[in-house]
mmCIF file of C-alpha atoms in Angstrom:
data_model
loop_
_atom_site.group_PDB
_atom_site.id
_atom_site.type_symbol
_atom_site.label_atom_id
_atom_site.label_comp_id
_atom_site.label_asym_id
_atom_site.label_seq_id
_atom_site.Cartn_x
_atom_site.Cartn_y
_atom_site.Cartn_z
ATOM 1 C CA UNK A 1 7.143 -10.737 2.501
ATOM 2 C CA UNK A 2 3.804 -12.005 4.428
ATOM 3 C CA UNK A 3 4.157 -14.831 6.805
ATOM 4 C CA UNK A 4 1.793 -17.435 4.709
ATOM 5 C CA UNK A 5 3.706 -16.659 1.510
ATOM 6 C CA UNK A 6 7.029 -16.950 3.075
ATOM 7 C CA UNK A 7 5.503 -20.259 4.831
ATOM 8 C CA UNK A 8 4.747 -21.838 1.258
ATOM 9 C CA UNK A 9 7.895 -21.291 0.215
ATOM 10 C CA UNK A 10 9.544 -23.120 2.599
ATOM 11 C CA UNK A 11 6.907 -25.888 2.661
ATOM 12 C CA UNK A 12 7.670 -26.250 -1.219
ATOM 13 C CA UNK A 13 11.627 -26.207 -0.362
ATOM 14 C CA UNK A 14 10.755 -28.947 2.208
ATOM 15 C CA UNK A 15 8.727 -31.317 -0.035
ATOM 16 C CA UNK A 16 11.190 -30.495 -2.684
ATOM 17 C CA UNK A 17 13.858 -31.958 -0.362
ATOM 18 C CA UNK A 18 11.354 -34.834 0.623
ATOM 19 C CA UNK A 19 11.306 -36.031 -2.797
ATOM 20 C CA UNK A 20 14.931 -36.101 -2.856
ATOM 21 C CA UNK A 21 15.969 -37.698 0.570
ATOM 22 C CA UNK A 22 12.518 -39.743 0.939
ATOM 23 C CA UNK A 23 12.641 -38.970 4.413
ATOM 24 C CA UNK A 24 13.532 -36.597 7.467
ATOM 25 C CA UNK A 25 16.584 -36.259 8.885
ATOM 26 C CA UNK A 26 19.545 -33.867 9.615
ATOM 27 C CA UNK A 27 19.037 -31.667 6.448
ATOM 28 C CA UNK A 28 15.560 -30.601 7.589
ATOM 29 C CA UNK A 29 17.412 -29.204 10.944
ATOM 30 C CA UNK A 30 19.964 -27.710 9.011
ATOM 31 C CA UNK A 31 17.052 -26.147 6.437
ATOM 32 C CA UNK A 32 15.184 -24.385 9.579
ATOM 33 C CA UNK A 33 18.741 -23.129 10.723
ATOM 34 C CA UNK A 34 19.472 -21.661 7.561
ATOM 35 C CA UNK A 35 15.971 -20.670 6.141
ATOM 36 C CA UNK A 36 14.430 -17.904 8.962
ATOM 37 C CA UNK A 37 10.972 -18.175 9.278
ATOM 38 C CA UNK A 38 8.406 -16.424 12.085
ATOM 39 C CA UNK A 39 6.980 -18.955 14.506
ATOM 40 C CA UNK A 40 3.721 -18.023 12.660
ATOM 41 C CA UNK A 41 5.119 -19.088 8.977
ATOM 42 C CA UNK A 42 7.336 -22.080 10.511
ATOM 43 C CA UNK A 43 3.676 -23.400 11.863
ATOM 44 C CA UNK A 44 2.046 -22.938 8.546
ATOM 45 C CA UNK A 45 4.769 -24.461 6.533
ATOM 46 C CA UNK A 46 4.724 -27.721 9.174
ATOM 47 C CA UNK A 47 0.869 -28.006 9.033
ATOM 48 C CA UNK A 48 1.346 -27.705 5.339
ATOM 49 C CA UNK A 49 4.216 -30.393 4.692
ATOM 50 C CA UNK A 50 2.516 -32.917 6.963
ATOM 51 C CA UNK A 51 -0.787 -32.957 5.624
ATOM 52 C CA UNK A 52 1.068 -33.024 2.006
ATOM 53 C CA UNK A 53 2.870 -36.087 3.393
ATOM 54 C CA UNK A 54 -0.098 -37.856 4.887
ATOM 55 C CA UNK A 55 -2.318 -37.303 2.231
ATOM 56 C CA UNK A 56 0.522 -38.029 -0.648
ATOM 57 C CA UNK A 57 -1.041 -41.040 -2.550
ATOM 58 C CA UNK A 58 -4.514 -39.264 -2.964
ATOM 59 C CA UNK A 59 -3.121 -36.205 -3.861
ATOM 60 C CA UNK A 60 -0.862 -37.488 -6.476
ATOM 61 C CA UNK A 61 -3.729 -39.731 -7.586
ATOM 62 C CA UNK A 62 -6.015 -36.616 -8.089
ATOM 63 C CA UNK A 63 -3.159 -34.463 -9.855
ATOM 64 C CA UNK A 64 -2.704 -37.459 -12.561
ATOM 65 C CA UNK A 65 -6.559 -37.380 -12.921
ATOM 66 C CA UNK A 66 -6.410 -33.719 -13.701
ATOM 67 C CA UNK A 67 -2.870 -33.476 -15.434
ATOM 68 C CA UNK A 68 -3.654 -34.816 -18.761
ATOM 69 C CA UNK A 69 -1.091 -36.755 -20.362
ATOM 70 C CA UNK A 70 1.291 -36.269 -17.462
ATOM 71 C CA UNK A 71 2.282 -38.941 -15.030
ATOM 72 C CA UNK A 72 3.133 -37.335 -11.606
ATOM 73 C CA UNK A 73 6.642 -39.317 -11.709
ATOM 74 C CA UNK A 74 7.469 -37.570 -14.890
ATOM 75 C CA UNK A 75 6.793 -34.007 -13.753
ATOM 76 C CA UNK A 76 9.511 -31.700 -12.491
ATOM 77 C CA UNK A 77 9.764 -31.809 -8.965
ATOM 78 C CA UNK A 78 9.077 -28.247 -8.248
ATOM 79 C CA UNK A 79 5.863 -28.231 -10.294
ATOM 80 C CA UNK A 80 4.497 -31.648 -8.489
ATOM 81 C CA UNK A 81 5.301 -30.190 -5.092
ATOM 82 C CA UNK A 82 3.403 -26.868 -5.930
ATOM 83 C CA UNK A 83 0.532 -28.784 -6.870
ATOM 84 C CA UNK A 84 0.243 -31.449 -3.993
ATOM 85 C CA UNK A 85 0.279 -28.252 -1.841
ATOM 86 C CA UNK A 86 -2.313 -26.256 -3.720
ATOM 87 C CA UNK A 87 -4.395 -29.177 -4.035
ATOM 88 C CA UNK A 88 -3.993 -30.041 -0.670
ATOM 89 C CA UNK A 89 -5.151 -26.389 0.958
ATOM 90 C CA UNK A 90 -7.949 -26.570 -1.816
ATOM 91 C CA UNK A 91 -9.372 -29.806 -0.444
ATOM 92 C CA UNK A 92 -7.902 -29.941 3.428
ATOM 93 C CA UNK A 93 -7.241 -26.387 4.677
ATOM 94 C CA UNK A 94 -10.998 -24.860 4.959
ATOM 95 C CA UNK A 95 -9.421 -21.306 6.617
ATOM 96 C CA UNK A 96 -7.808 -21.002 3.249
ATOM 97 C CA UNK A 97 -9.795 -19.196 0.204
ATOM 98 C CA UNK A 98 -9.397 -20.725 -2.977
ATOM 99 C CA UNK A 99 -8.471 -17.270 -4.303
ATOM 100 C CA UNK A 100 -5.619 -17.511 -2.439
ATOM 101 C CA UNK A 101 -4.690 -20.987 -3.163
ATOM 102 C CA UNK A 102 -4.378 -20.336 -6.811
ATOM 103 C CA UNK A 103 -2.555 -17.237 -7.072
ATOM 104 C CA UNK A 104 -0.012 -18.457 -4.335
ATOM 105 C CA UNK A 105 0.829 -21.796 -6.326
ATOM 106 C CA UNK A 106 0.945 -19.439 -9.354
ATOM 107 C CA UNK A 107 3.146 -16.816 -7.802
ATOM 108 C CA UNK A 108 5.528 -20.195 -6.291
ATOM 109 C CA UNK A 109 5.646 -21.287 -9.996
ATOM 110 C CA UNK A 110 6.725 -18.212 -11.549
ATOM 111 C CA UNK A 111 9.409 -17.899 -8.650
ATOM 112 C CA UNK A 112 10.582 -21.611 -8.917
ATOM 113 C CA UNK A 113 9.440 -23.411 -12.153
ATOM 114 C CA UNK A 114 10.326 -22.826 -15.761
ATOM 115 C CA UNK A 115 8.722 -20.599 -18.228
ATOM 116 C CA UNK A 116 5.801 -23.043 -18.616
ATOM 117 C CA UNK A 117 5.384 -23.889 -14.986
ATOM 118 C CA UNK A 118 3.090 -21.230 -13.935
ATOM 119 C CA UNK A 119 0.352 -22.135 -16.683
ATOM 120 C CA UNK A 120 0.560 -25.603 -16.266
ATOM 121 C CA UNK A 121 -0.081 -25.163 -12.213
ATOM 122 C CA UNK A 122 -2.981 -22.778 -12.794
ATOM 123 C CA UNK A 123 -4.292 -25.124 -15.187
ATOM 124 C CA UNK A 124 -4.329 -28.225 -12.992
ATOM 125 C CA UNK A 125 -5.601 -26.623 -9.961
ATOM 126 C CA UNK A 126 -8.547 -24.873 -11.884
ATOM 127 C CA UNK A 127 -9.681 -28.310 -12.894
ATOM 128 C CA UNK A 128 -9.320 -29.585 -9.775
ATOM 129 C CA UNK A 129 -11.547 -26.701 -8.072
ATOM 130 C CA UNK A 130 -14.049 -26.820 -10.628
ATOM 131 C CA UNK A 131 -14.279 -30.245 -11.011
ATOM 132 C CA UNK A 132 -13.900 -32.145 -7.486
ATOM 133 C CA UNK A 133 -17.410 -32.282 -6.203
ATOM 134 C CA UNK A 134 -16.198 -31.791 -2.245
ATOM 135 C CA UNK A 135 -14.938 -28.329 -3.138
ATOM 136 C CA UNK A 136 -18.565 -26.828 -3.967
ATOM 137 C CA UNK A 137 -17.971 -24.300 -1.139
ATOM 138 C CA UNK A 138 -14.771 -23.033 -2.411
ATOM 139 C CA UNK A 139 -16.118 -22.859 -6.050
ATOM 140 C CA UNK A 140 -18.924 -20.535 -5.108
ATOM 141 C CA UNK A 141 -16.716 -18.564 -2.757
ATOM 142 C CA UNK A 142 -14.146 -17.854 -5.615
ATOM 143 C CA UNK A 143 -17.001 -17.321 -8.070
ATOM 144 C CA UNK A 144 -18.049 -14.650 -5.669
ATOM 145 C CA UNK A 145 -14.899 -13.177 -5.376
ATOM 146 C CA UNK A 146 -14.392 -12.734 -9.082
ATOM 147 C CA UNK A 147 -17.770 -10.880 -9.376
ATOM 148 C CA UNK A 148 -16.861 -8.451 -6.904
ATOM 149 C CA UNK A 149 -13.478 -7.680 -8.460
#
């Protein structure tokens, strides 16, 4: 398993726990003891989690805007946290190509969500990527990747 893929899984698991517990605590220390990760994977996961938590109000507003007829509070916990992490990567992690973010989010949804989760996650992230003005560079990059394939 690639270290960034593993990092995204760990980040999703931590974000899920934040949704339940509301804040860090003993559970976070226990989590890292029970879920091994390389130093690189742990650093990426912690960067992703910290960013999502810092930008959560803006992320939730964007997700609500692009998830037609869905309130963030009504989404399954897994789906909303995959979306939060995916939107965060798209907007704030310039070192991660959009295509990688999209593929990884869909894979997480297939692994951790229900049968419809991957389609839902893909649809929302695709709207964010294609409609957010600040993502023009990532759109261009993703478009050139499609043409090369």
